[in-house]
Amino acid sequence: MNSESDYIKTVFGLKLKQLRQKKNWSLQDLAVKTGLSKSYLNEIENGKKYPKHDKIIQLSESLECTFDDLVSTKLDKSLAPFNEILQSDFFKEIPLELFGISKNNLISIISDAPKKVTAFINALIEISQNYNLGKERFYFAVLRSFQELYDNYFPEIEDKTVEFAQENDLDISKDLRASVLENILTEKFHYSIRSEDFEQFGALGNLRSLFIPEKKLLLLNQKLEKDQRTFILAKEIGFNVLELKIRPNTYSWLDFGSFEEILNNFYASYFAGALLISKKRVIDRTSDFFLQHEWNPGSFEKLIRDFTDSPETFYYRLTNVLSSELGIKDLFYLCLVKKKDSDKIQILKELHLNHQQAPHANATNEHYCRRWIAVKNLHLLKDNEMLTDAQISHYKDQGVSYLVISTSQKNPFSDGSNRSYCLGILLNSQTIKKISFIKSPSLKTVNVGVTCESCSIADCEVRKAPPIRLEKEHFNRNMKNAIERIRKTVE
């Protein structure tokens, strides 16, 4: 809860509601018996108001309980499971308002069946523990759900970006130089900025920047490439323009104190992407690209380079505009990584718009399908090159197909790993009309799965593990069929 006062009001409201319901009284019944208004009693039960001394006496007399019983914060046995939730960080940490849920509505739901709801919450906690879903991963899952709810498009930030660019005479294009952004940070926001050799302090190469708020000092790793430096500066401007006070001070992410830090970090990153890649221009150019009749990897790489030297920034920017501006609603974005001298593939980032698309990250150490174009690119990638390709991925077990475009590159921050960024667009009647090169002869259709452990492709030449989950499903199905035959025989 937000404060001790909130906790006391909530507990009082719960006890009042419980006592009223035990007598099978409606709010109107209680209003008649106490002389208090129905709306006032409703606000008390929802934890919005706490009654004065004289009104508590009226309530206790009508409900035939003592004054002390009513004001005590001790909950009886039936509400005891709710106490743990009330005193936890549940309401403080989970941003219910982002999803249009009020705290009072949730309290009302829980109070109607506290044991059952608490048991459900405990079951979710147990599932998260079994699947190694720690607090950090849980928060990022909440953030993804929030992004997906709004199609990862936030017009108020887009407007703020345009307004900021106009105020500072900025041309949103690839030529928006880091030096221009540095001048804005130093002159307008009074920053000090300097490059630093982080390795001399024992920091690993993936520490790209450190912000020291008390000095307004931004330290940038001297090994940053141009596009990385530019993005960090644009993101720093985003924190200031959007007035995001609660924020992480390192990039890449090392630690976090609250969900608000994660959310604000996302907002600032969104601002940076919108500042570096103009919405109007990327819509126009991508629309023209989709009208081409032949799939050409070189043309897509040129499209990326026209906006940025960072494929990751470009791919992610497409997730902001394809759904909202081009009406391509069903899509996914993945960032995959393969570390040096390792065959293991990890999904670092994912986003699924409109519904949970077929390829998604899992925490069970299963093997992602080697037929994915993004995974194939990771294995084919040579040093210091960019590799782009596309395919139509047909998920045989789900019966759906996606156009998947992927670009792979050596991790620019050089930890010896390779990264693949991919965008998947569900093929349906609408998207087929919007993308002319869907029928291009150079675009192959490939049967794919999600993980080897759940895939039914029998003759897969790159399978890394047997389909144990699928075999378990087949075993259970066969057992059920056998049981049904036995039943029919007995009857």
Coordinates of C-alpha atoms in Angstrom, one line a residue:
M1 CA 0.0 0.0 0.0
N2 CA 1.1 3.6 -0.5
S3 CA 1.0 4.5 3.2
E4 CA -0.1 3.4 6.6
S5 CA -3.2 5.5 6.2
D6 CA -4.2 3.7 3.0
Y7 CA -3.8 0.4 4.8
I8 CA -6.0 1.4 7.7
K9 CA -8.8 2.7 5.4
T10 CA -8.6 -0.5 3.3
V11 CA -8.8 -2.8 6.3
F12 CA -11.7 -0.8 7.8
G13 CA -13.6 -1.0 4.5
L14 CA -13.0 -4.7 4.2
K15 CA -14.3 -5.4 7.7
L16 CA -17.3 -3.2 7.1
K17 CA -18.2 -5.0 3.9
Q18 CA -17.7 -8.4 5.5
L19 CA -20.0 -7.5 8.5
R20 CA -22.7 -6.1 6.2
Q21 CA -22.6 -9.2 3.9
K22 CA -22.9 -11.5 6.9
K23 CA -26.2 -9.9 7.7
N24 CA -27.2 -10.2 4.0
W25 CA -27.7 -6.4 3.8
S26 CA -27.3 -4.3 0.7
L27 CA -25.5 -1.0 0.9
Q28 CA -29.0 0.6 0.8
D29 CA -30.1 -1.5 3.8
L30 CA -27.0 -0.3 5.8
A31 CA -27.7 3.3 4.7
V32 CA -31.3 3.1 6.0
K33 CA -30.2 1.6 9.3
T34 CA -27.3 4.1 10.0
G35 CA -28.7 7.3 8.3
L36 CA -25.5 7.5 6.3
S37 CA -25.7 7.9 2.5
K38 CA -25.2 4.9 0.3
S39 CA -22.4 6.7 -1.8
Y40 CA -20.6 7.5 1.5
L41 CA -20.7 3.9 2.7
N42 CA -19.5 2.7 -0.7
E43 CA -16.5 5.0 -0.5
I44 CA -15.7 3.6 2.9
E45 CA -15.9 0.0 1.8
N46 CA -13.6 0.8 -1.2
G47 CA -11.0 2.3 1.1
K48 CA -11.4 5.8 -0.1
K49 CA -12.6 7.4 3.1
Y50 CA -12.3 6.7 6.8
P51 CA -15.4 7.7 9.0
K52 CA -15.2 10.0 12.0
H53 CA -15.6 8.7 15.5
D54 CA -19.4 9.4 15.8
K55 CA -20.1 7.6 12.5
I56 CA -18.1 4.6 13.5
I57 CA -20.3 4.4 16.6
Q58 CA -23.4 4.5 14.4
L59 CA -22.0 1.7 12.2
S60 CA -21.0 -0.5 15.2
E61 CA -24.4 -0.2 16.8
S62 CA -26.2 -1.0 13.6
L63 CA -24.0 -4.0 12.8
E64 CA -24.0 -5.2 16.4
C65 CA -20.3 -5.2 16.9
T66 CA -18.0 -3.3 19.2
F67 CA -16.3 -0.1 18.3
D68 CA -12.9 -1.7 19.0
D69 CA -13.6 -4.6 16.7
L70 CA -14.5 -2.3 13.9
V71 CA -11.4 0.0 14.1
S72 CA -8.9 -2.8 14.8
T73 CA -6.6 -3.6 11.9
K74 CA -6.6 -7.2 12.9
L75 CA -8.4 -9.3 10.2
D76 CA -10.4 -12.4 11.1
K77 CA -9.6 -15.8 9.7
S78 CA -11.6 -15.4 6.5
L79 CA -9.7 -12.3 5.5
A80 CA -6.3 -13.2 6.9
P81 CA -4.9 -14.3 3.5
F82 CA -5.7 -10.8 2.2
N83 CA -3.5 -9.2 4.9
E84 CA -0.2 -10.5 3.3
I85 CA -1.2 -9.0 0.0
L86 CA -2.2 -5.6 1.6
Q87 CA 1.1 -5.3 3.4
S88 CA 3.2 -6.4 0.5
D89 CA 4.6 -4.3 -2.4
F90 CA 1.9 -5.6 -4.7
F91 CA -0.1 -2.4 -5.0
K92 CA 2.9 -0.2 -4.9
E93 CA 5.1 -2.0 -7.4
I94 CA 2.5 -3.2 -10.0
P95 CA 1.3 -0.3 -12.1
L96 CA -2.3 -1.3 -12.3
E97 CA -3.4 2.1 -13.7
L98 CA -1.4 1.4 -16.9
F99 CA -3.9 -1.4 -17.7
G100 CA -7.0 0.6 -16.7
I101 CA -7.4 -1.2 -13.4
S102 CA -8.0 0.8 -10.2
K103 CA -6.7 -0.4 -6.9
N104 CA -10.2 -0.2 -5.4
N105 CA -11.7 -2.5 -8.1
L106 CA -9.0 -5.0 -7.5
I107 CA -9.5 -4.8 -3.7
S108 CA -13.2 -5.4 -4.2
I109 CA -12.5 -8.5 -6.3
I110 CA -10.1 -9.9 -3.8
S111 CA -12.3 -9.1 -0.8
D112 CA -15.3 -11.0 -2.3
A113 CA -13.2 -14.3 -2.2
P114 CA -10.0 -13.6 -0.4
K115 CA -9.0 -17.3 0.1
K116 CA -9.5 -18.2 -3.5
V117 CA -7.8 -15.1 -5.0
T118 CA -4.9 -15.5 -2.6
A119 CA -4.5 -19.1 -3.5
F120 CA -4.5 -18.1 -7.2
I121 CA -1.8 -15.4 -6.6
N122 CA 0.2 -18.0 -4.6
A123 CA -0.1 -20.4 -7.5
L124 CA 1.3 -17.7 -9.9
I125 CA 4.2 -17.1 -7.5
E126 CA 5.0 -20.8 -7.4
I127 CA 4.9 -21.1 -11.2
S128 CA 7.2 -18.1 -11.5
Q129 CA 9.7 -19.7 -9.1
N130 CA 9.6 -23.0 -10.9
Y131 CA 10.3 -21.3 -14.2
N132 CA 13.0 -19.0 -12.7
L133 CA 10.9 -15.9 -13.2
G134 CA 12.6 -13.4 -10.8
K135 CA 11.4 -9.9 -10.0
E136 CA 13.3 -8.4 -12.9
R137 CA 11.9 -10.8 -15.5
F138 CA 8.4 -10.3 -14.1
Y139 CA 8.7 -6.5 -14.4
F140 CA 9.9 -6.8 -18.0
A141 CA 7.0 -9.1 -18.8
V142 CA 4.6 -6.5 -17.3
L143 CA 6.3 -3.8 -19.5
R144 CA 5.9 -6.0 -22.6
S145 CA 2.3 -6.5 -21.9
F146 CA 1.9 -2.7 -21.5
Q147 CA 3.6 -2.1 -24.9
E148 CA 1.5 -4.7 -26.6
L149 CA -1.7 -3.2 -25.1
Y150 CA -1.0 0.0 -27.0
D151 CA 0.6 -1.6 -30.1
N152 CA 3.9 -0.2 -28.9
Y153 CA 2.8 3.2 -30.2
F154 CA 2.7 6.2 -27.9
P155 CA 1.5 9.3 -29.8
E156 CA 2.1 11.7 -26.9
I157 CA 5.9 10.8 -27.0
E158 CA 5.8 11.2 -30.8
D159 CA 4.3 14.6 -30.4
K160 CA 6.9 15.6 -27.7
T161 CA 9.6 14.5 -30.0
V162 CA 8.4 16.6 -32.9
E163 CA 7.8 19.6 -30.6
F164 CA 11.3 19.3 -29.2
A165 CA 12.9 19.0 -32.7
Q166 CA 11.0 22.2 -33.9
E167 CA 12.0 24.2 -30.8
N168 CA 15.7 23.3 -31.4
D169 CA 15.7 23.5 -35.2
L170 CA 16.6 19.9 -35.6
D171 CA 16.2 18.0 -38.8
I172 CA 15.2 14.4 -37.8
S173 CA 17.4 12.4 -40.1
K174 CA 20.4 10.1 -40.1
D175 CA 22.6 13.2 -40.2
L176 CA 21.5 14.2 -36.7
R177 CA 25.0 14.3 -35.3
A178 CA 26.1 13.4 -31.8
S179 CA 27.8 16.8 -31.4
V180 CA 24.4 18.5 -31.9
L181 CA 22.8 16.4 -29.2
E182 CA 25.8 17.0 -26.9
N183 CA 25.4 20.8 -27.3
I184 CA 21.7 20.5 -26.3
L185 CA 22.5 18.5 -23.2
T186 CA 25.3 20.9 -22.1
E187 CA 23.7 24.2 -23.0
K188 CA 20.0 23.5 -22.3
F189 CA 20.2 20.9 -19.6
H190 CA 23.5 21.9 -18.1
Y191 CA 25.3 18.5 -18.4
S192 CA 28.9 17.8 -18.3
I193 CA 29.9 15.0 -20.8
R194 CA 33.1 13.2 -21.2
S195 CA 34.5 10.0 -22.7
E196 CA 36.0 7.5 -20.3
D197 CA 38.1 4.4 -20.4
F198 CA 35.9 2.2 -18.3
E199 CA 38.2 -0.8 -18.6
Q200 CA 40.8 0.8 -16.3
F201 CA 38.2 0.6 -13.5
G202 CA 37.6 -3.0 -14.1
A203 CA 34.2 -2.4 -15.9
L204 CA 33.3 -4.8 -18.6
G205 CA 32.9 -3.6 -22.2
N206 CA 29.1 -3.7 -22.0
L207 CA 29.0 -0.8 -19.7
R208 CA 28.3 1.9 -22.3
S209 CA 27.5 4.9 -20.1
L210 CA 27.2 6.1 -16.5
F211 CA 25.2 9.1 -15.4
I212 CA 26.1 10.7 -12.0
P213 CA 23.0 12.8 -11.2
E214 CA 24.4 14.9 -8.3
K215 CA 27.0 16.3 -10.8
K216 CA 24.9 16.1 -13.9
L217 CA 27.9 14.2 -15.4
L218 CA 27.4 11.8 -18.2
L219 CA 30.4 9.4 -18.7
L220 CA 30.5 7.7 -22.1
N221 CA 32.6 4.6 -22.8
Q222 CA 35.3 5.7 -25.2
K223 CA 34.8 2.5 -27.3
L224 CA 31.3 3.5 -28.3
E225 CA 30.6 3.5 -32.0
K226 CA 28.9 6.6 -33.5
D227 CA 25.3 5.3 -33.6
Q228 CA 25.6 4.0 -30.0
R229 CA 26.8 7.3 -28.7
T230 CA 24.1 9.2 -30.6
F231 CA 21.4 6.9 -29.2
I232 CA 22.6 7.3 -25.6
L233 CA 22.6 11.1 -26.0
A234 CA 19.1 11.1 -27.5
K235 CA 17.9 8.9 -24.7
E236 CA 19.4 11.3 -22.1
I237 CA 17.6 14.2 -23.7
G238 CA 14.4 12.0 -23.5
F239 CA 14.8 11.7 -19.7
N240 CA 14.9 15.5 -19.5
V241 CA 12.2 16.4 -22.0
L242 CA 9.7 13.9 -20.6
E243 CA 10.7 14.9 -17.0
L244 CA 11.5 11.4 -15.9
K245 CA 13.1 11.7 -12.5
I246 CA 13.1 8.1 -11.5
R247 CA 15.5 6.4 -13.9
P248 CA 18.5 4.0 -14.2
N249 CA 21.9 5.6 -14.3
T250 CA 23.8 3.0 -16.2
Y251 CA 23.5 1.6 -19.7
S252 CA 23.4 -1.3 -20.3
W253 CA 21.1 -2.2 -17.5
L254 CA 22.8 -3.3 -14.3
D255 CA 20.2 -3.0 -11.6
F256 CA 16.8 -1.5 -10.9
G257 CA 14.9 -0.2 -7.9
S258 CA 11.3 -0.2 -9.1
F259 CA 9.0 -0.9 -12.0
E260 CA 8.9 2.9 -12.5
E261 CA 12.6 2.9 -13.4
I262 CA 12.0 0.2 -16.1
L263 CA 8.9 2.1 -17.5
N264 CA 10.8 5.5 -17.6
N265 CA 13.8 3.8 -19.2
F266 CA 11.4 2.6 -21.9
Y267 CA 9.8 6.0 -22.4
A268 CA 13.2 7.7 -22.8
S269 CA 14.3 5.0 -25.3
Y270 CA 11.1 5.4 -27.3
F271 CA 11.8 9.2 -27.4
A272 CA 15.4 8.5 -28.7
G273 CA 14.1 6.2 -31.4
A274 CA 11.5 8.7 -32.5
L275 CA 14.1 11.6 -32.5
L276 CA 16.6 9.6 -34.5
I277 CA 14.2 8.1 -37.1
S278 CA 11.4 10.4 -38.4
K279 CA 8.0 8.8 -38.3
K280 CA 6.8 10.3 -41.5
R281 CA 9.9 9.5 -43.4
V282 CA 10.1 5.9 -42.2
I283 CA 6.4 5.3 -43.1
D284 CA 6.9 6.7 -46.6
R285 CA 10.1 4.7 -47.3
T286 CA 8.8 1.5 -45.8
S287 CA 5.6 1.7 -47.8
D288 CA 7.6 2.2 -51.0
F289 CA 9.8 -0.8 -50.0
F290 CA 6.7 -3.0 -49.5
L291 CA 5.5 -2.1 -53.0
Q292 CA 8.5 -3.7 -54.6
H293 CA 7.7 -6.9 -56.5
E294 CA 11.0 -8.7 -55.7
W295 CA 12.5 -9.4 -52.3
N296 CA 16.1 -8.0 -52.3
P297 CA 18.2 -8.2 -49.1
G298 CA 20.4 -5.4 -50.4
S299 CA 17.4 -3.1 -50.8
F300 CA 16.4 -3.7 -47.2
E301 CA 19.9 -3.0 -46.0
K302 CA 20.0 0.2 -47.9
L303 CA 16.6 1.1 -46.3
I304 CA 18.2 0.6 -42.9
R305 CA 21.3 2.6 -43.8
D306 CA 19.2 5.5 -45.1
F307 CA 18.1 6.0 -41.5
T308 CA 20.7 4.7 -39.1
D309 CA 23.8 2.6 -38.8
S310 CA 22.0 0.5 -36.1
P311 CA 19.8 -2.3 -37.5
E312 CA 18.4 -2.8 -34.0
T313 CA 17.1 0.8 -33.8
F314 CA 15.5 0.5 -37.2
Y315 CA 13.8 -2.8 -36.6
Y316 CA 12.4 -1.6 -33.3
R317 CA 11.2 1.7 -34.8
L318 CA 9.2 -0.3 -37.3
T319 CA 7.3 -1.9 -34.5
N320 CA 6.1 1.6 -33.5
V321 CA 4.7 2.5 -36.9
L322 CA 3.7 -0.6 -38.8
S323 CA 0.6 -1.2 -36.7
S324 CA -0.5 2.3 -36.0
E325 CA 0.2 3.9 -39.4
L326 CA 0.2 1.0 -42.0
G327 CA -2.4 -1.2 -40.4
I328 CA -0.1 -4.2 -40.1
K329 CA -1.4 -5.4 -36.7
D330 CA -0.1 -8.9 -36.2
L331 CA 3.7 -8.8 -35.9
F332 CA 6.5 -9.8 -33.7
Y333 CA 10.0 -8.5 -33.0
L334 CA 12.9 -10.6 -31.6
C335 CA 16.5 -9.9 -30.8
L336 CA 18.5 -13.1 -30.6
V337 CA 22.1 -13.6 -29.5
K338 CA 24.7 -16.3 -30.0
K339 CA 27.8 -16.1 -27.9
K340 CA 31.3 -16.8 -29.1
D341 CA 32.3 -20.5 -29.1
S342 CA 28.8 -21.5 -28.1
D343 CA 25.9 -23.1 -30.0
K344 CA 23.3 -21.8 -27.5
I345 CA 20.8 -19.2 -28.9
Q346 CA 19.1 -16.8 -26.5
I347 CA 16.2 -14.4 -27.1
L348 CA 17.3 -11.1 -25.4
K349 CA 14.2 -9.0 -26.4
E350 CA 10.8 -9.8 -27.8
L351 CA 7.6 -8.0 -28.6
H352 CA 4.3 -9.4 -29.9
L353 CA 1.6 -7.1 -31.2
N354 CA -2.1 -8.0 -31.2
H355 CA -1.6 -11.5 -29.8
Q356 CA 1.1 -13.9 -28.6
Q357 CA 2.8 -14.9 -31.9
A358 CA 4.3 -18.3 -32.5
P359 CA 8.0 -17.7 -31.7
H360 CA 8.5 -16.5 -28.1
A361 CA 11.2 -16.8 -25.4
N362 CA 11.1 -19.6 -22.9
A363 CA 12.9 -20.1 -19.6
T364 CA 13.2 -23.9 -19.8
N365 CA 16.4 -24.1 -21.8
E366 CA 14.7 -25.6 -24.8
H367 CA 16.4 -25.3 -28.2
Y368 CA 15.0 -22.7 -30.5
C369 CA 14.2 -23.9 -34.1
R370 CA 17.4 -23.8 -36.2
R371 CA 15.2 -23.2 -39.3
W372 CA 14.4 -19.7 -38.2
I373 CA 16.0 -17.3 -40.6
A374 CA 17.4 -15.3 -37.7
V375 CA 19.1 -18.4 -36.2
K376 CA 20.5 -19.5 -39.6
N377 CA 22.0 -16.0 -40.1
L378 CA 23.7 -16.2 -36.8
H379 CA 25.5 -19.3 -37.8
L380 CA 26.3 -18.0 -41.3
L381 CA 27.6 -14.6 -40.2
K382 CA 31.2 -13.9 -40.8
D383 CA 33.4 -11.3 -39.0
N384 CA 32.6 -7.6 -39.5
E385 CA 29.7 -8.1 -41.9
M386 CA 26.0 -7.5 -41.9
L387 CA 23.8 -10.4 -43.2
T388 CA 20.2 -9.8 -44.2
D389 CA 17.7 -12.3 -45.5
A390 CA 14.0 -13.2 -45.3
Q391 CA 11.8 -16.2 -45.6
I392 CA 8.1 -17.2 -45.2
S393 CA 8.1 -19.2 -42.0
H394 CA 5.2 -21.7 -41.8
Y395 CA 4.6 -22.9 -38.3
K396 CA 3.3 -26.3 -39.1
D397 CA 1.9 -27.1 -35.7
Q398 CA 0.0 -23.8 -35.4
G399 CA -1.0 -23.6 -39.0
V400 CA 0.1 -20.0 -39.5
S401 CA 2.7 -18.4 -41.7
Y402 CA 4.8 -15.2 -41.2
L403 CA 7.0 -13.1 -43.5
V404 CA 10.2 -12.9 -41.4
I405 CA 12.9 -10.4 -42.2
S406 CA 16.2 -10.6 -40.3
T407 CA 19.5 -8.8 -40.1
S408 CA 22.5 -10.2 -38.2
Q409 CA 25.7 -8.5 -37.2
K410 CA 28.6 -8.9 -34.9
N411 CA 27.7 -7.4 -31.5
P412 CA 29.0 -3.8 -32.0
F413 CA 30.1 -3.7 -28.4
S414 CA 32.4 -6.7 -29.1
D415 CA 32.0 -9.3 -26.4
G416 CA 32.5 -11.9 -29.2
S417 CA 28.8 -12.5 -29.7
N418 CA 26.6 -12.2 -32.8
R419 CA 23.1 -10.7 -32.8
S420 CA 20.1 -11.2 -35.1
Y421 CA 17.2 -8.8 -35.2
C422 CA 14.0 -10.0 -36.9
L423 CA 10.5 -8.7 -37.7
G424 CA 7.7 -11.2 -38.3
I425 CA 4.5 -10.2 -40.0
L426 CA 1.5 -12.6 -40.0
L427 CA 0.4 -13.5 -43.5
N428 CA -3.3 -12.9 -43.9
S429 CA -5.5 -11.3 -46.5
Q430 CA -4.7 -7.8 -45.4
T431 CA -0.9 -8.1 -45.2
I432 CA -0.6 -10.0 -48.4
K433 CA -2.3 -7.0 -50.2
K434 CA 0.1 -4.6 -48.5
I435 CA 3.4 -6.4 -49.3
S436 CA 3.9 -6.9 -53.0
F437 CA 7.1 -9.1 -52.8
I438 CA 5.3 -11.9 -50.9
K439 CA 5.1 -13.9 -54.1
S440 CA 8.7 -13.2 -55.0
P441 CA 10.6 -16.3 -56.3
S442 CA 13.6 -15.4 -54.1
L443 CA 11.4 -15.7 -51.0
K444 CA 11.4 -19.3 -49.8
T445 CA 8.7 -20.9 -47.6
V446 CA 10.2 -23.0 -44.8
N447 CA 8.4 -25.2 -42.3
V448 CA 9.5 -24.2 -38.8
G449 CA 8.8 -25.0 -35.2
V450 CA 9.2 -23.0 -32.0
T451 CA 11.6 -25.3 -30.1
C452 CA 13.0 -28.8 -31.0
E453 CA 11.3 -30.2 -27.9
S454 CA 7.8 -29.2 -29.1
C455 CA 8.2 -29.6 -32.9
S456 CA 6.6 -32.3 -35.1
I457 CA 8.8 -31.9 -38.1
A458 CA 10.0 -35.5 -38.4
D459 CA 12.7 -35.1 -41.0
C460 CA 14.4 -31.9 -39.6
E461 CA 18.0 -31.9 -40.6
V462 CA 19.1 -29.4 -37.9
R463 CA 17.2 -30.8 -34.9
K464 CA 19.2 -30.4 -31.7
A465 CA 16.9 -32.3 -29.3
P466 CA 14.1 -34.9 -29.5
P467 CA 10.5 -33.7 -29.4
I468 CA 10.0 -34.8 -25.8
R469 CA 7.1 -32.4 -25.1
L470 CA 5.3 -33.5 -28.2
E471 CA 6.0 -37.2 -27.4
K472 CA 4.4 -36.6 -24.0
E473 CA 1.3 -35.1 -25.6
H474 CA 1.1 -38.1 -28.0
F475 CA 1.5 -40.6 -25.1
N476 CA -1.3 -38.9 -23.1
R477 CA -3.6 -38.8 -26.2
N478 CA -3.0 -42.5 -26.8
M479 CA -3.7 -43.3 -23.2
K480 CA -7.0 -41.4 -23.3
N481 CA -8.0 -43.2 -26.5
A482 CA -7.2 -46.6 -24.9
I483 CA -9.3 -45.7 -21.8
E484 CA -12.2 -44.7 -24.0
R485 CA -12.0 -48.1 -25.9
I486 CA -12.0 -49.9 -22.6
R487 CA -15.0 -48.0 -21.4
K488 CA -16.9 -48.9 -24.6
T489 CA -16.0 -52.6 -24.2
V490 CA -17.2 -52.7 -20.6
E491 CA -20.5 -51.0 -21.5

